[in-house]
PDB file of C-alpha atoms in Angstrom:
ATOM      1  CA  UNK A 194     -11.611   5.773 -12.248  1.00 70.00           C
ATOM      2  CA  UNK A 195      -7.792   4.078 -11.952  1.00 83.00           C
ATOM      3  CA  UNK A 196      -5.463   7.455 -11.136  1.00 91.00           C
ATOM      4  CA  UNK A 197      -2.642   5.294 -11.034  1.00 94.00           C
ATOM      5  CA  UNK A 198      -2.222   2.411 -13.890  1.00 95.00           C
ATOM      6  CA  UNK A 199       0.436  -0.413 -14.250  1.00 96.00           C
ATOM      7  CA  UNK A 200       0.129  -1.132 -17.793  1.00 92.00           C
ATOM      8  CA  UNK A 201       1.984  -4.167 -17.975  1.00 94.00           C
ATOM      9  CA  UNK A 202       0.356  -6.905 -15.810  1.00 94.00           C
ATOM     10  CA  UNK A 203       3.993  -8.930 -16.113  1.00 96.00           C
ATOM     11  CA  UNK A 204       7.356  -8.518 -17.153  1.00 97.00           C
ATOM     12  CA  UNK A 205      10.254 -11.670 -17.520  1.00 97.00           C
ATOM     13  CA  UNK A 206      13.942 -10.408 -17.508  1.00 98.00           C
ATOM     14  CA  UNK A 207      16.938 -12.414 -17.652  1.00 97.00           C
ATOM     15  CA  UNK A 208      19.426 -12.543 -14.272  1.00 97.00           C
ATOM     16  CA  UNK A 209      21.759  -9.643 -14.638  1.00 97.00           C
ATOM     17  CA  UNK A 210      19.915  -7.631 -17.132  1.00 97.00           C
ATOM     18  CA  UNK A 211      17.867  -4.142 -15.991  1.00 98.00           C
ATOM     19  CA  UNK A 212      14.028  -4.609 -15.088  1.00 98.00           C
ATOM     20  CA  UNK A 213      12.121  -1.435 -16.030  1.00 98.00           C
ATOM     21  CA  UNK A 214       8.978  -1.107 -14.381  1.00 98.00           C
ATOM     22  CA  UNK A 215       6.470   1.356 -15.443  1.00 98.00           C
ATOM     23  CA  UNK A 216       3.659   3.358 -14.072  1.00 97.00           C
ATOM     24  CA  UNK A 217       1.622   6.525 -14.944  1.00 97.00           C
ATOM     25  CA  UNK A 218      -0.916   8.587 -13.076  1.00 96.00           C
ATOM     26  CA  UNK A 219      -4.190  10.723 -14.221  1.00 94.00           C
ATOM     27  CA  UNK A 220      -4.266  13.304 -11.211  1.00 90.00           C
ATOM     28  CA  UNK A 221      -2.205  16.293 -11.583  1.00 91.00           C
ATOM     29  CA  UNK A 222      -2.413  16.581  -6.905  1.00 88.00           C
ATOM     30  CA  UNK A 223      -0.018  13.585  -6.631  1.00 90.00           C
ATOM     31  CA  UNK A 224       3.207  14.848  -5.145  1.00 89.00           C
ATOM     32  CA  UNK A 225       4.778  11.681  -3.779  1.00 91.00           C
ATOM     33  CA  UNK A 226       5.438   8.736  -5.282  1.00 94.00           C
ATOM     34  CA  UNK A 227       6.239   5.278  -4.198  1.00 94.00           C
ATOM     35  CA  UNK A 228       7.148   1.398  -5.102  1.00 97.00           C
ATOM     36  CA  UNK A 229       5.942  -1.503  -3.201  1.00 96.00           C
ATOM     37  CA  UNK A 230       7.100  -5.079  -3.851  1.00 96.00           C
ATOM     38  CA  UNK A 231       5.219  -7.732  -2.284  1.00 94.00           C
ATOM     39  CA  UNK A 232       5.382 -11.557  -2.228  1.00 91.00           C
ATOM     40  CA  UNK A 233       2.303 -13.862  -1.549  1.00 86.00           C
ATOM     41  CA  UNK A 234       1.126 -13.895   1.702  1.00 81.00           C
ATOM     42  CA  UNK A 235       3.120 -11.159   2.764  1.00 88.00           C
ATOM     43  CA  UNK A 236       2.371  -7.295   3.057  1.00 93.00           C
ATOM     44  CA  UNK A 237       3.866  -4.768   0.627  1.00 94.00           C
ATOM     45  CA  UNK A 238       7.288  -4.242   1.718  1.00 94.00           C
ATOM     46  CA  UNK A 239       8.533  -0.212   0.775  1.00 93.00           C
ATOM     47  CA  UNK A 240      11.510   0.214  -1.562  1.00 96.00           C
ATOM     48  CA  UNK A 241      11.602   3.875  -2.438  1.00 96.00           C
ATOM     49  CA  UNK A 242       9.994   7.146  -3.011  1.00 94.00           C
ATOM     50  CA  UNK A 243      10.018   9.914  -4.996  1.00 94.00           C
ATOM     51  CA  UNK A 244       8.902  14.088  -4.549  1.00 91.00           C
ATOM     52  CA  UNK A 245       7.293  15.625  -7.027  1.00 91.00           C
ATOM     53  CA  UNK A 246      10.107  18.397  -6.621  1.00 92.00           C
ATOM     54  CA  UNK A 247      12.415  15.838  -7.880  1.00 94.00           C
ATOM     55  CA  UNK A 248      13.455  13.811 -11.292  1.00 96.00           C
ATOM     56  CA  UNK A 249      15.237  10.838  -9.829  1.00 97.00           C
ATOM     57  CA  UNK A 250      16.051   8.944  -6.921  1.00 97.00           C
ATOM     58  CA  UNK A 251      18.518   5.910  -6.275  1.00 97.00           C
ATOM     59  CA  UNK A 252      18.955   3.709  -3.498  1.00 96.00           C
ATOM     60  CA  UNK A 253      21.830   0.915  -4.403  1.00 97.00           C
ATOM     61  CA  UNK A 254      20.438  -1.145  -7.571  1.00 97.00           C
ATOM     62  CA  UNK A 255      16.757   0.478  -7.580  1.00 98.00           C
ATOM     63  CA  UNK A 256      16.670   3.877  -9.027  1.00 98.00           C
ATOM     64  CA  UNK A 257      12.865   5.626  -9.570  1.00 98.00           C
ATOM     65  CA  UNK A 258      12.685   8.188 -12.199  1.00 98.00           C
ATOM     66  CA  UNK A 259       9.637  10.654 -12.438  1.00 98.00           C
ATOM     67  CA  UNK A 260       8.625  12.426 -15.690  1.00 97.00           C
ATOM     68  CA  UNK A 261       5.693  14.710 -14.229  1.00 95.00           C
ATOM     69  CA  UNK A 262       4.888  16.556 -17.635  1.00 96.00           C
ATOM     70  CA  UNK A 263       3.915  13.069 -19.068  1.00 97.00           C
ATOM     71  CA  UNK A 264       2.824  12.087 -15.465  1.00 96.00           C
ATOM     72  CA  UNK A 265       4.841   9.117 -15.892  1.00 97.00           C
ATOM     73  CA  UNK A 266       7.122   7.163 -13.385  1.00 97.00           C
ATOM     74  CA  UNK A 267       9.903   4.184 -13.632  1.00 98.00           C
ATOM     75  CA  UNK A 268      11.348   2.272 -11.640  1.00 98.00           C
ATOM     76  CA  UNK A 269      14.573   0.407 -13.055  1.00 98.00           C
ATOM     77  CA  UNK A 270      16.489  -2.445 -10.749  1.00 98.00           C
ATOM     78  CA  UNK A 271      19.954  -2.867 -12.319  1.00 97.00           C
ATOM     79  CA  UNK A 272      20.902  -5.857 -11.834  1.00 97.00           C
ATOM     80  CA  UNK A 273      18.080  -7.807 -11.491  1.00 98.00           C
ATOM     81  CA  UNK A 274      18.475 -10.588  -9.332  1.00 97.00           C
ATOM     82  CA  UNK A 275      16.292 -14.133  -9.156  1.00 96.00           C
ATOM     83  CA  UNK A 276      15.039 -12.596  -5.529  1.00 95.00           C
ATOM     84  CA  UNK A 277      13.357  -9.492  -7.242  1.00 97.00           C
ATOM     85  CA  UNK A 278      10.864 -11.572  -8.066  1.00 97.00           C
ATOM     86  CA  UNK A 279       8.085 -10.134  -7.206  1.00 96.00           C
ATOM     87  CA  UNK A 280       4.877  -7.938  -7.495  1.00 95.00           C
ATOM     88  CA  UNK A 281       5.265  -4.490  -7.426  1.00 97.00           C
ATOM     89  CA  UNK A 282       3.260  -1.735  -6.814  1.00 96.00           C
ATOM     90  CA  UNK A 283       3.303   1.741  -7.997  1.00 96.00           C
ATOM     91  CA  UNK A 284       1.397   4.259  -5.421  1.00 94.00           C
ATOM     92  CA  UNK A 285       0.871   7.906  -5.081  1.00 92.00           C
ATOM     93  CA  UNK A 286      -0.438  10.698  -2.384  1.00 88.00           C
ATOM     94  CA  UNK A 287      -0.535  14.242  -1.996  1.00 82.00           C
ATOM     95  CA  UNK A 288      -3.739  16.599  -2.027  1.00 66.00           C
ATOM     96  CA  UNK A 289      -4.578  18.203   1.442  1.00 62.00           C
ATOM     97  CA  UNK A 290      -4.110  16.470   4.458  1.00 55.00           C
ATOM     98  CA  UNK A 291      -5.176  13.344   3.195  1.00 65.00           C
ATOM     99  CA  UNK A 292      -2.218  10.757   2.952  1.00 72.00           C
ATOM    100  CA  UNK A 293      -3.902   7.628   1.626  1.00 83.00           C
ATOM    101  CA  UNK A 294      -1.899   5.824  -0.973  1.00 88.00           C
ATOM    102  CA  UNK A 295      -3.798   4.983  -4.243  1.00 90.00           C
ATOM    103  CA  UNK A 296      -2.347   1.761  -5.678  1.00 93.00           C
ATOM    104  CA  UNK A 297      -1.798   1.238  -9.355  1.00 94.00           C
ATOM    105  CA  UNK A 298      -2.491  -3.229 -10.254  1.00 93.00           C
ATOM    106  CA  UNK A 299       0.932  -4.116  -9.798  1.00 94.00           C
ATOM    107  CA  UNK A 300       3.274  -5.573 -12.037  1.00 96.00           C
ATOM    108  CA  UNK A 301       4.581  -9.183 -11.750  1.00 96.00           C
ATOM    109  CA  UNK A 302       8.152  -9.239 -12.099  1.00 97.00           C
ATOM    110  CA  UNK A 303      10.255 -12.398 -12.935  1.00 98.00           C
ATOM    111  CA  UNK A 304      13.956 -13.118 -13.124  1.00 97.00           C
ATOM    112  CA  UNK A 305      14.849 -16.174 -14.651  1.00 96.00           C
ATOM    113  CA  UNK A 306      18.743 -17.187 -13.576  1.00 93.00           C
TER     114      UNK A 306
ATOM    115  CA  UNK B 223       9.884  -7.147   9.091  1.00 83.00           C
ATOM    116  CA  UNK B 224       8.423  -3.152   8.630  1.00 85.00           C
ATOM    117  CA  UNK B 225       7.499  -3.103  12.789  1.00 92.00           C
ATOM    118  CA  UNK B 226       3.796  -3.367  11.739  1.00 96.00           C
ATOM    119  CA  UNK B 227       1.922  -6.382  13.379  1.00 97.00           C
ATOM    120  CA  UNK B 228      -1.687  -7.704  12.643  1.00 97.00           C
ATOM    121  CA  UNK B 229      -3.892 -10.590  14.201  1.00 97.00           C
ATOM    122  CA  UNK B 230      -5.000 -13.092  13.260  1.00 97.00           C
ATOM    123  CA  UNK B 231      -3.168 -14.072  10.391  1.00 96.00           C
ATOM    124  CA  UNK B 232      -5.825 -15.733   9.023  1.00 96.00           C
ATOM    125  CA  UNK B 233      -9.483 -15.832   9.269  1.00 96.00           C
ATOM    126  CA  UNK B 234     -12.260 -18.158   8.573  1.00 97.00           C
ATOM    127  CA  UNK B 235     -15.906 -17.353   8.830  1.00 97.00           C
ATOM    128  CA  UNK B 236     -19.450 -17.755   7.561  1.00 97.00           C
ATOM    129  CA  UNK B 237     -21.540 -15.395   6.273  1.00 97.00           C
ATOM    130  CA  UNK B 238     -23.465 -13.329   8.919  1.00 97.00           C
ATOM    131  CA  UNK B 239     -20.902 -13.099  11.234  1.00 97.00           C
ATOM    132  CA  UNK B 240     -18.789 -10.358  12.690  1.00 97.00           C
ATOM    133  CA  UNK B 241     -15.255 -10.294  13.098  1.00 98.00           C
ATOM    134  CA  UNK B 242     -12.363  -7.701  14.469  1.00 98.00           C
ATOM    135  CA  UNK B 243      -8.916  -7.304  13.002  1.00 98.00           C
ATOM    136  CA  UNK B 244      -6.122  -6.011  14.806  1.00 98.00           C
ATOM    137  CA  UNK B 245      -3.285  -3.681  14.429  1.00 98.00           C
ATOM    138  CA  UNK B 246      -0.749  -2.056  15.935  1.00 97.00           C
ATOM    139  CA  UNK B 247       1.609   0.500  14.203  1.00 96.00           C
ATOM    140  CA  UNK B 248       5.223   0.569  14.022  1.00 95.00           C
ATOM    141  CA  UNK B 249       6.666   2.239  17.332  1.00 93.00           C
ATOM    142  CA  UNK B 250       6.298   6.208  17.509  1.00 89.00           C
ATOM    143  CA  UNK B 251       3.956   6.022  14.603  1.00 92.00           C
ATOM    144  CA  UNK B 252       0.586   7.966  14.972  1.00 90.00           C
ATOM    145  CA  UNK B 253      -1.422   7.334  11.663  1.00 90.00           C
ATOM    146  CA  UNK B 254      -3.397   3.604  11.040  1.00 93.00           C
ATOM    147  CA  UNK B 255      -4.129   3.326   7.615  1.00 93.00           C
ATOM    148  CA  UNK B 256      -6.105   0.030   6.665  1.00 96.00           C
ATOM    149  CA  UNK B 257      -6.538  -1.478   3.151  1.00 95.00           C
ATOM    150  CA  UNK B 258      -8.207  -4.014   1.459  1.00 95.00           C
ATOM    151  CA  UNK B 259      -6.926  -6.204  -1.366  1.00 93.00           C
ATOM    152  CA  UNK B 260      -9.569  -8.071  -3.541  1.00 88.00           C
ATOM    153  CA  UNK B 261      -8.901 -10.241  -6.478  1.00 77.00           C
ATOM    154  CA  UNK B 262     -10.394  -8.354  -8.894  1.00 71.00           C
ATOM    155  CA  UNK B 263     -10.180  -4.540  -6.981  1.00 71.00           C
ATOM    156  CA  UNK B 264      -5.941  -4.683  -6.200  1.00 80.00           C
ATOM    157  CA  UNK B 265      -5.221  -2.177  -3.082  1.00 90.00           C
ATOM    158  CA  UNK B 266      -8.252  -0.278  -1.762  1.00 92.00           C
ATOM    159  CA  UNK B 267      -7.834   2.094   0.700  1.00 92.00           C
ATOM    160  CA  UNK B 268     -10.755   1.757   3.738  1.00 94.00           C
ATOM    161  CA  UNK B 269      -9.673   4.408   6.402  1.00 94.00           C
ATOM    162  CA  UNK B 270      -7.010   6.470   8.144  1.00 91.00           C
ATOM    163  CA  UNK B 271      -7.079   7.319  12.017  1.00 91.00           C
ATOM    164  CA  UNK B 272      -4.590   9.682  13.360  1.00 89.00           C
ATOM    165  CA  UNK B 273      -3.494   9.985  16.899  1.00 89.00           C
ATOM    166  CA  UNK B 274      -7.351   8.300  18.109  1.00 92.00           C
ATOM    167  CA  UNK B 275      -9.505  10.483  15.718  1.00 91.00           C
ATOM    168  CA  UNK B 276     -10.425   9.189  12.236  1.00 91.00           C
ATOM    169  CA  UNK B 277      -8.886  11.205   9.353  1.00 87.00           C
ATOM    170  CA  UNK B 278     -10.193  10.464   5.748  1.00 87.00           C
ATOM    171  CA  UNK B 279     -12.439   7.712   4.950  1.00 89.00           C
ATOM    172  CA  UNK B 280     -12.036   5.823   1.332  1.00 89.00           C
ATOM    173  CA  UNK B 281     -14.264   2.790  -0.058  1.00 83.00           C
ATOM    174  CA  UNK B 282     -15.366   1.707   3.722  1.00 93.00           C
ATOM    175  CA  UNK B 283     -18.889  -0.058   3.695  1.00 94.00           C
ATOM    176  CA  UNK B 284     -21.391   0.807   6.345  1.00 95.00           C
ATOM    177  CA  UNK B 285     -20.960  -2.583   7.725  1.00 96.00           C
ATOM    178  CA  UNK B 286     -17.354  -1.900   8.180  1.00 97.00           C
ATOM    179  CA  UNK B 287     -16.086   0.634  11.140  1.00 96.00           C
ATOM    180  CA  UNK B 288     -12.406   1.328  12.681  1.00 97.00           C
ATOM    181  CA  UNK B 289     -10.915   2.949  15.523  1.00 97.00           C
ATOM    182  CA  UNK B 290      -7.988   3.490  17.022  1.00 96.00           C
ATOM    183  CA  UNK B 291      -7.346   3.285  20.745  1.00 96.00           C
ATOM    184  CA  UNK B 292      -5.397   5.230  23.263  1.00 95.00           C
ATOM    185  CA  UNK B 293      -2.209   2.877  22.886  1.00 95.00           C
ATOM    186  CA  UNK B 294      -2.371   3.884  19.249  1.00 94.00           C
ATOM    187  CA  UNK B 295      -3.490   0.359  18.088  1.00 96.00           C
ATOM    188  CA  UNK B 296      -6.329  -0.142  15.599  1.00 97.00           C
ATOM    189  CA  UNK B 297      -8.956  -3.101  15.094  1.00 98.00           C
ATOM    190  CA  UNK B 298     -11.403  -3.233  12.136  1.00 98.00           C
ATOM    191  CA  UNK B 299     -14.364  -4.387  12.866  1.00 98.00           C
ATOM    192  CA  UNK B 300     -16.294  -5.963   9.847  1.00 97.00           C
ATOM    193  CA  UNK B 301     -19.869  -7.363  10.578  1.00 97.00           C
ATOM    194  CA  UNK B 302     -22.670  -8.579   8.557  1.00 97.00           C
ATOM    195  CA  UNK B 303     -20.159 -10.461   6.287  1.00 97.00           C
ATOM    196  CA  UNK B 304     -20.599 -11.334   2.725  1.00 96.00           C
ATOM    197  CA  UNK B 305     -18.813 -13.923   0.752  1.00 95.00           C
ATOM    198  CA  UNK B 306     -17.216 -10.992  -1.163  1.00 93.00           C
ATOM    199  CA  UNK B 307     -16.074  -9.668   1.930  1.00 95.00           C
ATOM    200  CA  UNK B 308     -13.379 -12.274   1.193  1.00 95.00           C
ATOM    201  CA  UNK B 309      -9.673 -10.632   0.635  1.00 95.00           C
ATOM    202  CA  UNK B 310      -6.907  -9.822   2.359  1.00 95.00           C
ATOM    203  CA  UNK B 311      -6.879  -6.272   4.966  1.00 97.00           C
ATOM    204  CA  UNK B 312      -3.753  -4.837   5.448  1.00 97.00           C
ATOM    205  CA  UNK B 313      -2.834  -2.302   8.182  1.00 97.00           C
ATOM    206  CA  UNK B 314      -0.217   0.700   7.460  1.00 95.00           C
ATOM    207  CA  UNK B 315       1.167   2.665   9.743  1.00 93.00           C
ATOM    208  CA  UNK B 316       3.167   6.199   9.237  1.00 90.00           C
ATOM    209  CA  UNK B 317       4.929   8.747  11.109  1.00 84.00           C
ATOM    210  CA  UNK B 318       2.486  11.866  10.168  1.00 72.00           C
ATOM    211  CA  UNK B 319       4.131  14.743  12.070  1.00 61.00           C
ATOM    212  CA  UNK B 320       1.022  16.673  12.143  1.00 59.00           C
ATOM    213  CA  UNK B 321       1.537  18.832   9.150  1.00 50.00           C
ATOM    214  CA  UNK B 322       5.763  19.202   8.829  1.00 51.00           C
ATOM    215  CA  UNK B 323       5.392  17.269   5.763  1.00 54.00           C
ATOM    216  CA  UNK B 324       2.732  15.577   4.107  1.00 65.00           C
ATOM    217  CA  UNK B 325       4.890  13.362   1.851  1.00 72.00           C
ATOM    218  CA  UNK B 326       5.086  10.070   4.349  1.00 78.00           C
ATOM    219  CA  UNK B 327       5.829   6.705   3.604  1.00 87.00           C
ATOM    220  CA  UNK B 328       3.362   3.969   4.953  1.00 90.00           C
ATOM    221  CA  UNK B 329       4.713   0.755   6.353  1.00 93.00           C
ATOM    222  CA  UNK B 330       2.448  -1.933   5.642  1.00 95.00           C
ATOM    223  CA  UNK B 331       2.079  -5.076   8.403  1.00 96.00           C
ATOM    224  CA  UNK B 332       1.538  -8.765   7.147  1.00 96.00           C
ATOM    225  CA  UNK B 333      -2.124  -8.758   6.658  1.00 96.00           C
ATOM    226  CA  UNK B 334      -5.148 -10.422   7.604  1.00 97.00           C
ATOM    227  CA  UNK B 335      -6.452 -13.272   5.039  1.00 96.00           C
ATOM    228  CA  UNK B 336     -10.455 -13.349   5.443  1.00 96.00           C
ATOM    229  CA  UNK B 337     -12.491 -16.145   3.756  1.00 96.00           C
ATOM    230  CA  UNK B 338     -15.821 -15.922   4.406  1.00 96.00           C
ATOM    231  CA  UNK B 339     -17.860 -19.055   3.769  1.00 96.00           C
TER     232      UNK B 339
END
């Protein structure tokens, strides 16, 4: 049972251009949502986060958009730079007191210069 | 660098065998969260301990246990190994005022890569 699904296993974007990232989520108690990018051999490092209260938020060139009625969320990165390359990770929490993240596959993200 | 650390970086055993992984959060933080990463499974969370006490439990074998001490570090302790114990645990760590908000971020250390021959 994947609650939160990364349909696209890869994605290949030209320097300069805008990467969107996508990510949508079966469980109706997620209330905050989150992007991870991670290289090999290193943990997931956090880029930004989203509330369920809320449609969009930006920080510099990564902006996350949530769509709950389609339970849907984006993340775009605009521009896209070669050092975005990357996997990233779409993860969600909420219900009760239990915080765990539930991780979506990840997307591999490459930006060819 | 997120502030989390783990040891050892990397970890070679054989099957049989026990090992501990160790933790510690990112200064002030009171929730351990640890995670395994498979090949074929992506991110799975194991366990959560909060302030010493253990919070919500996720895909955790039997074989597998956690705690976290007084200092607020955490070790996971995996024993009986398997080869498909192989993958890489990850240690989180998050603020978790106690109920102000329950939308936290987890900051994830560098991970532990297990091969278990």
């Amino acid at each position: 049972d994947q609650q939160v699904k990364q349909n696209s296993p890869s994605l290949s974007v030209q320097e300069g251009r805008i990467s969107i990232l996508n990510c949508d989520y079966t469980n109706s108690m997620f209330d905050y949502f989150l992007w991870y990018k991670k290289y090999p051999a290193e943990g997931p490092t956090f880029l930004i986060s989203i509330s369920s209260i809320k449609d969009k938020n930006e920080d510099g060139r990564f902006t996350v958009f949530l769509n709950k009625s389609a339970k849907h969320l984006s993340l775009h990165i605009v521009p896209s730079q070669p050092g975005d390359s990357a996997v990233y990770f779409c993860a969600a929490s909420g219900g009760g007191s239990n915080y765990k993240l539930t991780f979506g596959k990840g997307t591999l993200l490459t930006v060819n210069p | 660098d997120s502030g989390v650390t783990q040891t050892p970086k990397h970890l070679i055993t054989a099957t049989g065998q026990r090992v501990t992984l160790r933790c510690s959060p990112r200064s002030g933080d009171l929730s351990v969260y640890w995670y395994q990463q498979s090949l074929d499974q992506g991110l799975q969370f194991l366990i959560q301990y909060y302030n010493g006490e253990e919070r919500a439990k996720g895909n955790i074998l039997e074989r597998f246990s956690a705690q976290q001490f007084p200092d607020l570090h955490s070790e996971l302790n995996l024993s009986s190994l398997e080869l498909g114990d192989s993958a890489l645990y990850f240690c989180a760590s998050s603020v978790d005022p106690g109920g102000r908000t329950r939308q936290e971020t987890q900051y994830f250390g560098p991970g532990t890569r297990l091969l278990v021959l």
